[in-house]
GROMACS .gro file of C-alpha atoms in nm:
model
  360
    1UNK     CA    1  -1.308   1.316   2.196
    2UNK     CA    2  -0.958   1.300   2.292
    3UNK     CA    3  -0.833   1.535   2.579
    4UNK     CA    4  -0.590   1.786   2.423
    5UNK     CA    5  -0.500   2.030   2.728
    6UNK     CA    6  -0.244   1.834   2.868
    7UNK     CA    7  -0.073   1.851   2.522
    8UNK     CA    8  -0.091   2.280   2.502
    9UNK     CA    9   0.001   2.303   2.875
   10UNK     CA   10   0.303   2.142   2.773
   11UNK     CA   11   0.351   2.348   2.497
   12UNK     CA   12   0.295   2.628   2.696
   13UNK     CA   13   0.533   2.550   2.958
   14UNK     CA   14   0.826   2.503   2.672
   15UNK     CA   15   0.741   2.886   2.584
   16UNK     CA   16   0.817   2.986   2.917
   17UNK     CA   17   1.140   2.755   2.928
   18UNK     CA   18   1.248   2.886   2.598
   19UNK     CA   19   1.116   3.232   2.690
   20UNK     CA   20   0.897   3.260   2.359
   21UNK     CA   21   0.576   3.471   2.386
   22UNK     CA   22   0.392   3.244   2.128
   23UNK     CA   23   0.393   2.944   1.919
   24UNK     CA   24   0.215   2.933   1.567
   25UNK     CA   25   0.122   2.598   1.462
   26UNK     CA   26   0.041   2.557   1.103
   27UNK     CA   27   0.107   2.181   1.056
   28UNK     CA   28  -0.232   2.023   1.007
   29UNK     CA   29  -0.144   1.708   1.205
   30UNK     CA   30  -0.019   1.895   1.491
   31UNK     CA   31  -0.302   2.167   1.487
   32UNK     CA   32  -0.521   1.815   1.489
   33UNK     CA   33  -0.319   1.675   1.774
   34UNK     CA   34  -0.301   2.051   1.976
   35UNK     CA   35  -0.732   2.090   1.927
   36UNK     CA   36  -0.899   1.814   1.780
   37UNK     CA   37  -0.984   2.045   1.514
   38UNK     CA   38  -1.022   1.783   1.179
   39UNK     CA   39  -1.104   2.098   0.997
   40UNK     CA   40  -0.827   2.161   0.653
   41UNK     CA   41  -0.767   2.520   0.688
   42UNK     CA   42  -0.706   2.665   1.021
   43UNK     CA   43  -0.434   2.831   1.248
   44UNK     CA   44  -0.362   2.751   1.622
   45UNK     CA   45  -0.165   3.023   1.866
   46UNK     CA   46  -0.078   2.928   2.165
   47UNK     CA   47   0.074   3.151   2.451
   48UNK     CA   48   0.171   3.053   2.804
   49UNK     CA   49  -0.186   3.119   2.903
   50UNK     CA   50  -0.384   3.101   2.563
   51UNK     CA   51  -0.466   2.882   2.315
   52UNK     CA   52  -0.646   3.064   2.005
   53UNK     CA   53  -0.770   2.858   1.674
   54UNK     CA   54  -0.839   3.130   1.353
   55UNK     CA   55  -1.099   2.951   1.128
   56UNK     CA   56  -1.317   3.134   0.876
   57UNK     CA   57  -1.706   3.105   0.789
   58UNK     CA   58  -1.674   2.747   0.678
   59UNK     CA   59  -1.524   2.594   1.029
   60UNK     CA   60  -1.743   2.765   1.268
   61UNK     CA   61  -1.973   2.508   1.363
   62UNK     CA   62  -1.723   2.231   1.336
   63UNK     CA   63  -1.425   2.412   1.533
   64UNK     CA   64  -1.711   2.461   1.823
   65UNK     CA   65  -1.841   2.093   1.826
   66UNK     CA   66  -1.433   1.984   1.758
   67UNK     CA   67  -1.241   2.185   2.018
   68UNK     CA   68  -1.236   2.241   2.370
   69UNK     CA   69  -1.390   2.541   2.554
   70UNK     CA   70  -1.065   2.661   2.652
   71UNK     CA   71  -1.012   2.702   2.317
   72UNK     CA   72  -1.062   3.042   2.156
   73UNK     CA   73  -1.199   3.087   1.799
   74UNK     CA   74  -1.138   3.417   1.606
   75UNK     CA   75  -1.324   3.440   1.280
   76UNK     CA   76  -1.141   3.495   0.985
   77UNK     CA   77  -1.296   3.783   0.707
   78UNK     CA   78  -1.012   3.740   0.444
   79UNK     CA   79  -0.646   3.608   0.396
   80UNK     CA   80  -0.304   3.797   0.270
   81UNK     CA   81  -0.054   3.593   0.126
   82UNK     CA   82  -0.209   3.282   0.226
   83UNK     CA   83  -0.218   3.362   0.601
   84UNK     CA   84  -0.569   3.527   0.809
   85UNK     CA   85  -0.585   3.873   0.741
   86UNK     CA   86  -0.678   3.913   1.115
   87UNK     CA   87  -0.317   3.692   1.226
   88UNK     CA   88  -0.100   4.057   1.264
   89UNK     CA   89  -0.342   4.237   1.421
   90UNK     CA   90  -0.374   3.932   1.701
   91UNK     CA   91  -0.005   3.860   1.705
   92UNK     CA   92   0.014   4.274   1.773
   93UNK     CA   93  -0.279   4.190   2.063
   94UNK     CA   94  -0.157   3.953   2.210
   95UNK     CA   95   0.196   4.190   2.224
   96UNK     CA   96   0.436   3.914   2.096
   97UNK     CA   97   0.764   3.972   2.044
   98UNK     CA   98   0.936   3.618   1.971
   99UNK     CA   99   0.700   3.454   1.834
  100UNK     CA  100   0.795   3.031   1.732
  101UNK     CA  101   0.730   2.872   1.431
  102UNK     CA  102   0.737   2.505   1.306
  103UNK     CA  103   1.055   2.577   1.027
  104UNK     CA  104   1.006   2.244   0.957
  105UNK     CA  105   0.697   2.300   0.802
  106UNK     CA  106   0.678   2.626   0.689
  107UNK     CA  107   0.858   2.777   0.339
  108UNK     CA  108   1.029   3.047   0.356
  109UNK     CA  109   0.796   3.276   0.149
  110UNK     CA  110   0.540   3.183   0.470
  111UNK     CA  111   0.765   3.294   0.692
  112UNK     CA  112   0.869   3.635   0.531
  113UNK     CA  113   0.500   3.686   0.458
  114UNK     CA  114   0.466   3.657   0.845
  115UNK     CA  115   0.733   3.916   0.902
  116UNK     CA  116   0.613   4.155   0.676
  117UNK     CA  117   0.273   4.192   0.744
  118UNK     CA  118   0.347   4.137   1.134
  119UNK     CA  119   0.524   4.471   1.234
  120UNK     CA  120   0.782   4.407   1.531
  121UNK     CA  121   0.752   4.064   1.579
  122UNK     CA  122   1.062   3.858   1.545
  123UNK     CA  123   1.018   3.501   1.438
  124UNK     CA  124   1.177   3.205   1.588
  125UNK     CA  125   1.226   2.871   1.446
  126UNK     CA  126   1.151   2.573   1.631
  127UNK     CA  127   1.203   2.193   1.481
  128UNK     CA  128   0.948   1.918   1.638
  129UNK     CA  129   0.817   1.974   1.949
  130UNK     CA  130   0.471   1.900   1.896
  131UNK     CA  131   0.592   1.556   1.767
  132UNK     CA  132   0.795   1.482   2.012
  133UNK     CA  133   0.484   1.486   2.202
  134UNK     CA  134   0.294   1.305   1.914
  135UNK     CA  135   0.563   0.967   1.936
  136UNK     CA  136   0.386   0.833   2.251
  137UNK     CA  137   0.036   0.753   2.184
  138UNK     CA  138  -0.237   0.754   2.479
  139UNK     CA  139  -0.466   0.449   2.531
  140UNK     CA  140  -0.742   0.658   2.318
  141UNK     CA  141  -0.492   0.707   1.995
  142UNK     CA  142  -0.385   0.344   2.015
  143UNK     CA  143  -0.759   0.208   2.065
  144UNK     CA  144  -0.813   0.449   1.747
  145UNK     CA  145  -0.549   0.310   1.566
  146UNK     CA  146  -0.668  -0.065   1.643
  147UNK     CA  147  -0.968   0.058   1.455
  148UNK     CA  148  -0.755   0.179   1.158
  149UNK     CA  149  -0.569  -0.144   1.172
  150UNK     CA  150  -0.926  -0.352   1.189
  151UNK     CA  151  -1.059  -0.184   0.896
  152UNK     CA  152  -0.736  -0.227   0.702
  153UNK     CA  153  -0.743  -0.548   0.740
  154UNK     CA  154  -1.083  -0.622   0.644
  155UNK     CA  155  -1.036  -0.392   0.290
  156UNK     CA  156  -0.712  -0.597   0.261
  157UNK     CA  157  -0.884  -0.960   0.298
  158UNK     CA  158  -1.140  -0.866   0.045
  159UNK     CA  159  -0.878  -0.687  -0.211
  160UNK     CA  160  -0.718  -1.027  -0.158
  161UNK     CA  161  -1.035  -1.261  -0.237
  162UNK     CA  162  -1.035  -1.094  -0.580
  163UNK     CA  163  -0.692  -1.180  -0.692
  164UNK     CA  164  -0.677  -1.443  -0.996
  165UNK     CA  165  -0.567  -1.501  -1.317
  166UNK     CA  166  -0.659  -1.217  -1.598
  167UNK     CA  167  -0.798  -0.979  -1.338
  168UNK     CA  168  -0.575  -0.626  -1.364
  169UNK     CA  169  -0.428  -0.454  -1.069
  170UNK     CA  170  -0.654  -0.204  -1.096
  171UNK     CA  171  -0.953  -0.374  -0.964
  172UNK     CA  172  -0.769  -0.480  -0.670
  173UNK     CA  173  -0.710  -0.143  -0.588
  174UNK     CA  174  -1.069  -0.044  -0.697
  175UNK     CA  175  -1.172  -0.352  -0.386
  176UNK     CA  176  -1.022  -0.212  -0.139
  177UNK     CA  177  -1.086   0.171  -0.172
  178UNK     CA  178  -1.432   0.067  -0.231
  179UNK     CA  179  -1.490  -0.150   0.074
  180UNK     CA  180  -1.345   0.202   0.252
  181UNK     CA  181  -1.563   0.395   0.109
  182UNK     CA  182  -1.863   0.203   0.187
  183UNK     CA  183  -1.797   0.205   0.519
  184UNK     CA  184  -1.723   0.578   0.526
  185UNK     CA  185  -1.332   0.570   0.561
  186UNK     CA  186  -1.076   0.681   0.332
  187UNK     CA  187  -0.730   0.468   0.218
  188UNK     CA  188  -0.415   0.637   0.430
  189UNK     CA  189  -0.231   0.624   0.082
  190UNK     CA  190  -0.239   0.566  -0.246
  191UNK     CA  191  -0.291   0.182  -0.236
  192UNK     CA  192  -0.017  -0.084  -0.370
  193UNK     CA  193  -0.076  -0.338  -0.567
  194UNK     CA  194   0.257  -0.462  -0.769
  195UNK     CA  195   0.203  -0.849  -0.970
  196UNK     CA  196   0.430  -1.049  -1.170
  197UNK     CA  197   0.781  -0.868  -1.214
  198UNK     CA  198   0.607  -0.564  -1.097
  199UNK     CA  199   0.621  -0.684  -0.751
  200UNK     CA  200   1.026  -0.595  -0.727
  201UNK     CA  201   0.920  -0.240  -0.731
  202UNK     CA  202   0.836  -0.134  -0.363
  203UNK     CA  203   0.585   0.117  -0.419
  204UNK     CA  204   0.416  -0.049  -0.739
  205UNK     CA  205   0.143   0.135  -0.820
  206UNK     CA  206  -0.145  -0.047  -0.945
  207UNK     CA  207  -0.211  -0.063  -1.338
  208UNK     CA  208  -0.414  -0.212  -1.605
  209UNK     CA  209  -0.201  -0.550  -1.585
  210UNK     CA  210  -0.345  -0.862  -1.569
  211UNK     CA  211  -0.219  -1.138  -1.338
  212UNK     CA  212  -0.137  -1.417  -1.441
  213UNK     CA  213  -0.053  -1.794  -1.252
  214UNK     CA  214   0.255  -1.783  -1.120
  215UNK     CA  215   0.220  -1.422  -1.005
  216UNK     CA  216   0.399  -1.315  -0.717
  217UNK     CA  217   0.128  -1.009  -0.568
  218UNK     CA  218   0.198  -0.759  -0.332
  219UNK     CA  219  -0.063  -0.566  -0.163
  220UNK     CA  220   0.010  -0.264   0.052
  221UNK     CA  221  -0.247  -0.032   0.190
  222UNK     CA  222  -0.437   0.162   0.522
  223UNK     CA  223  -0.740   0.332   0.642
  224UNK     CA  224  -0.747   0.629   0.736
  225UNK     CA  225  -1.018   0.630   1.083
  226UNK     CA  226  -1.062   0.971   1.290
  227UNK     CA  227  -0.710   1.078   1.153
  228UNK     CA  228  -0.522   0.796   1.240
  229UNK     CA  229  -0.328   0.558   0.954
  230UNK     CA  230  -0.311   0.199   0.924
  231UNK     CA  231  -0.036   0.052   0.747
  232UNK     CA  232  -0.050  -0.324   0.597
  233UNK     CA  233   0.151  -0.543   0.369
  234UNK     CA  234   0.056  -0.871   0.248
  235UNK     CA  235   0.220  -1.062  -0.040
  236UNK     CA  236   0.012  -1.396  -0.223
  237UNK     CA  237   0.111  -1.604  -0.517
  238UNK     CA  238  -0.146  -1.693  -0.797
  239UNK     CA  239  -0.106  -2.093  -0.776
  240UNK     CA  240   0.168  -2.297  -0.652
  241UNK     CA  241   0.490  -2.070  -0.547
  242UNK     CA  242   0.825  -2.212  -0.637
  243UNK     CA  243   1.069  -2.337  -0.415
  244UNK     CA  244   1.290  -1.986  -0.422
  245UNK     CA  245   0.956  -1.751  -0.335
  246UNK     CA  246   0.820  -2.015  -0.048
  247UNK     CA  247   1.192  -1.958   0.055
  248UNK     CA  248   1.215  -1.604   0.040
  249UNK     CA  249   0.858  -1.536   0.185
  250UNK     CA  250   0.946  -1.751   0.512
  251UNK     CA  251   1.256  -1.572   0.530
  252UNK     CA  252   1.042  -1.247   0.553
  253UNK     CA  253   0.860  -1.425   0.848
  254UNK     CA  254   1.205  -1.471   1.019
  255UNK     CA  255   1.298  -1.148   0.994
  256UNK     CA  256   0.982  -0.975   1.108
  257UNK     CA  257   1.020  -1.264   1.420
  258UNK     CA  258   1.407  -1.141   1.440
  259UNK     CA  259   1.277  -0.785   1.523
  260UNK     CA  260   0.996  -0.866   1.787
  261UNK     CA  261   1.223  -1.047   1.996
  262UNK     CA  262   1.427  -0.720   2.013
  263UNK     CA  263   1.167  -0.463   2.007
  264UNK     CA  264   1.078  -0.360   2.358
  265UNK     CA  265   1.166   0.008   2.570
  266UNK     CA  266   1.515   0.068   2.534
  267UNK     CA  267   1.672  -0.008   2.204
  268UNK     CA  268   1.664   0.228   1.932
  269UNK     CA  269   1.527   0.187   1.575
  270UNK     CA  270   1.823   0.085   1.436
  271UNK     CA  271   1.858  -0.208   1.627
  272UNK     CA  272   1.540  -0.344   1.578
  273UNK     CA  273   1.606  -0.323   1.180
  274UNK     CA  274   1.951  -0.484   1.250
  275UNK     CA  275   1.813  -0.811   1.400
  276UNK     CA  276   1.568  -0.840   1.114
  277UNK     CA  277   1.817  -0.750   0.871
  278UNK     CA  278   2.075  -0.968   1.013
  279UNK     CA  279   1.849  -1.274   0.934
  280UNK     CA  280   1.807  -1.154   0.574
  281UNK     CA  281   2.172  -1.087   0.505
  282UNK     CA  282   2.267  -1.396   0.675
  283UNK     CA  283   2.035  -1.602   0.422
  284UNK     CA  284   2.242  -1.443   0.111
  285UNK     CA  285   1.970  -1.167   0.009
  286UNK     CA  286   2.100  -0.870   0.205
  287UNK     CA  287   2.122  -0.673  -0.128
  288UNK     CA  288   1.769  -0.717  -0.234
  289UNK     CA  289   1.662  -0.537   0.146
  290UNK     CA  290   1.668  -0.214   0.002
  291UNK     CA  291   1.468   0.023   0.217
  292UNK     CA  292   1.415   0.039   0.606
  293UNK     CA  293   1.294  -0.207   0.847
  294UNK     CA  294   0.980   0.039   0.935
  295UNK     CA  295   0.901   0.435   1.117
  296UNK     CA  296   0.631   0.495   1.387
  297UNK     CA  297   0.243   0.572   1.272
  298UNK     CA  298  -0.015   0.801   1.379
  299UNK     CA  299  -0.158   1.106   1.239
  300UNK     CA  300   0.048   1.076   0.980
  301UNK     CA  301   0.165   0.751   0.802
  302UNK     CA  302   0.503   0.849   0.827
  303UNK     CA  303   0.626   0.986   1.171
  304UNK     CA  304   0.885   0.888   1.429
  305UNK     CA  305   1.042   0.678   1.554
  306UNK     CA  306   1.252   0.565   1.230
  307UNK     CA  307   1.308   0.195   1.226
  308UNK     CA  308   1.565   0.199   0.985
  309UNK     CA  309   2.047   0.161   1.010
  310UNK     CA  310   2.022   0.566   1.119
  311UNK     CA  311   1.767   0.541   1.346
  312UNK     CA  312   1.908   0.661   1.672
  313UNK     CA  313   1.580   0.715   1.817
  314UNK     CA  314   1.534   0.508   2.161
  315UNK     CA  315   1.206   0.318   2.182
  316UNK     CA  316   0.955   0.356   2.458
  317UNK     CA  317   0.618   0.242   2.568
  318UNK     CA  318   0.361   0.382   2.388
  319UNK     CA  319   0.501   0.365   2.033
  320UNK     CA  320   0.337   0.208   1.756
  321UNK     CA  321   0.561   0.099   1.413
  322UNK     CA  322   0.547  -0.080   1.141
  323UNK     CA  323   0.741  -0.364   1.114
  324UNK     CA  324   0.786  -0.444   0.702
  325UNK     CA  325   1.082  -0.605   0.593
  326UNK     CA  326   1.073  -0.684   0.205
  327UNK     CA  327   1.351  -0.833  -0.036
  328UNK     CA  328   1.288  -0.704  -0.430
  329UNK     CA  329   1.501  -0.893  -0.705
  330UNK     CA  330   1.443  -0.721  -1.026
  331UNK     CA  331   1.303  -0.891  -1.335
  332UNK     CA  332   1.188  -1.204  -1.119
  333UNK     CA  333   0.976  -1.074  -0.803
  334UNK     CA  334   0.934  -0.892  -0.461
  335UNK     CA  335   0.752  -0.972  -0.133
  336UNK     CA  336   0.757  -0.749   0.155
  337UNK     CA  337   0.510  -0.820   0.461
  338UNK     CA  338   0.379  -0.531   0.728
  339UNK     CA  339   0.245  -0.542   1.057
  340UNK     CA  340   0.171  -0.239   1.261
  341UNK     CA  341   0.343  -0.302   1.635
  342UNK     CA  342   0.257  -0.123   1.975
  343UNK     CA  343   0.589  -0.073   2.224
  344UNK     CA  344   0.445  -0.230   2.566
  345UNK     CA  345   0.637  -0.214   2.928
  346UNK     CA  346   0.868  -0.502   2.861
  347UNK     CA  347   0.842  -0.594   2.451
  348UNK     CA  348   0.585  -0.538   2.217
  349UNK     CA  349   0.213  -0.658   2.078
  350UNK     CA  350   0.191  -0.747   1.738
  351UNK     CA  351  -0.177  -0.527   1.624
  352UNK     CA  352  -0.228  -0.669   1.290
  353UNK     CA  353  -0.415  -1.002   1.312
  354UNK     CA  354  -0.477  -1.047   0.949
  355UNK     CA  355  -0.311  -1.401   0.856
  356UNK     CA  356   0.029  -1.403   0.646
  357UNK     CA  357  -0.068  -1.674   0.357
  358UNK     CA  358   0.135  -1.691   0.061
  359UNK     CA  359  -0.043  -1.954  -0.124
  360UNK     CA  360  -0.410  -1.820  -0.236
   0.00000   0.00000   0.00000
């Protein structure tokens, strides 16, 4: 079990620097990240002494096996407007007067229902600072993501062992989220699997296609282990590629080499896409690179730091991206390739191990 109360004493010690009385956290990632509480419906106060979790009949057991004894667990009888109908009464207890919430995550109708039902408590928004938190990853989230990345690769390897000629997409798909399954791990996403002139569409879904020789196949999918995502990419061809998609598949390779020689503590995501990109751009198919160069993964598959021609954020140690540049030319094919990446001291370590093979 991952220790969590470093992570609340720093949120705690933000209340007192922002002079807040409490911080609600109703972002399941960061309630995850704040408790270890894997639990789908729960809330998480925390106060510059406190930390309280509000879980109903279903969670008791789990939130006492899940979360810390520091911890404190109110029961929950009912809910009003979607919140515990115990949360005023405990906001009123534990005599808050500014009270933070994620605004980033919350809808407005939350937020009003809050105020409402919460008598004199004023709310207060707050953008991100549980993920800023969440963008460095201790040496227990990155050993837990090298077992996402493991087990994505294996599902991967055996979607890719059933690609051939009149098989659909479908059953690709059907591989991989079965091999999951069977080991008692769910996909991170809806898994990608794009063939023939499908493959130009970046997020392909799979359908009832059959592939054919001479299809171009692009496979992207994750696993999903003890909350953390994988994220992999790997394109084949059915047979004997031509000369322009051996061509354009080694230029991936470049580019994906481009940013590892830059990506180290220090640069920011934007630079790291604008090596890679450079190398595409440079090759004549800077059009066709129409999405960015990769973002950070965790709890969630999508999370900081953006790797992408905005991303201002620097890197540091401890961050773990993807690294998937792709090139998509309508009506003839796509390829993109995907490699999850952990930020070390002085560059970075490539995590996926699962070959890149273009010919099946």
């Amino acid at each position: 079990m991952i220790a969590v109360d470093d992570r609340i004493g720093k949120i705690q010690e933000r209340l007192k620097t922002e002079n807040i009385d409490g911080f609600l956290v109703t972002c399941w990632e960061n309630k995850r990240y704040l408790t270890n509480f894997s639990g789908s419906t729960g809330w998480v106060v925390v106060t510059p002494d406190r930390c309280i979790i509000m879980i109903d009949g279903r969670y008791t057991e789990q939130a006492a096996q899940e979360c810390p004894s520091f911890v404190e667990r109110i029961h929950i009888s009912d809910f009003v407007a979607g919140f515990p109908k115990e949360l005023p009464a405990t906001l009123n207890q534990l005599k808050l007067k500014r009270l933070g919430i994620e605004a980033h995550k919350m809808t407005l109708l939350e937020a009003r229902s809050i105020e409402e039902n919460s008598g004199s408590v004023t709310l207060v928004s707050t953008t991100g600072w549980i993920e800023a938190l969440r963008i460095k990853k201790s040496p227990e989230e990155v050993r837990l993501l090298r077992e996402a990345i493991l087990m994505g690769e294996k599902a991967c390897e055996k979607g890719i062992s059933k690609v051939e000629p009149d098989v659909p997409e479908v059953k690709i798909a059907h591989t991989i989220i079965d091999y999951l399954s069977q080991h008692g791990v769910k996909e991170s996403f809806d898994t990608i699997v794009a063939s023939g002139e499908r493959s130009a569409m970046p997020h392909g879904r799979p359908t009832e296609r059959k592939m054919k020789k001479g299809d171009v196949v692009v496979i992207d999918m994750g696993a999903l282990v003890s909350g953390y995502h994988s994220d992999i990419t790997r394109t084949v061809c059915i047979g004997e590629p031509t000369d322009e998609q051996k061509k354009v598949y080694e230029l991936l390779q470049k580019a994906q080499e481009a940013a590892y020689k830059v990506i180290k503590p220090g640069i920011t995501g934007k630079e790291a896409d604008a090596a890679a990109r450079k190398a595409i751009q440079e090759a004549g198919y800077g059009d066709y690179f129409s999405h960015g160069l990769g973002h950070g993964i965790g709890l969630e598959i999508h999370e900081a730091p953006p790797l992408r021609k905005t991303g201002d954020q620097v890197l540091e140690e401890g961050m773990v991206v993807t690294v998937e540049p792709g090139i998509y030319m309508a009506g003839k094919f796509g390829m993109r390739l995907e490699d999850d990446v952990l930020v070390t001291a002085d560059g970075c370590e490539i995590l996926t191990k699962i070959p890149q093979k273009l010919k099946l």
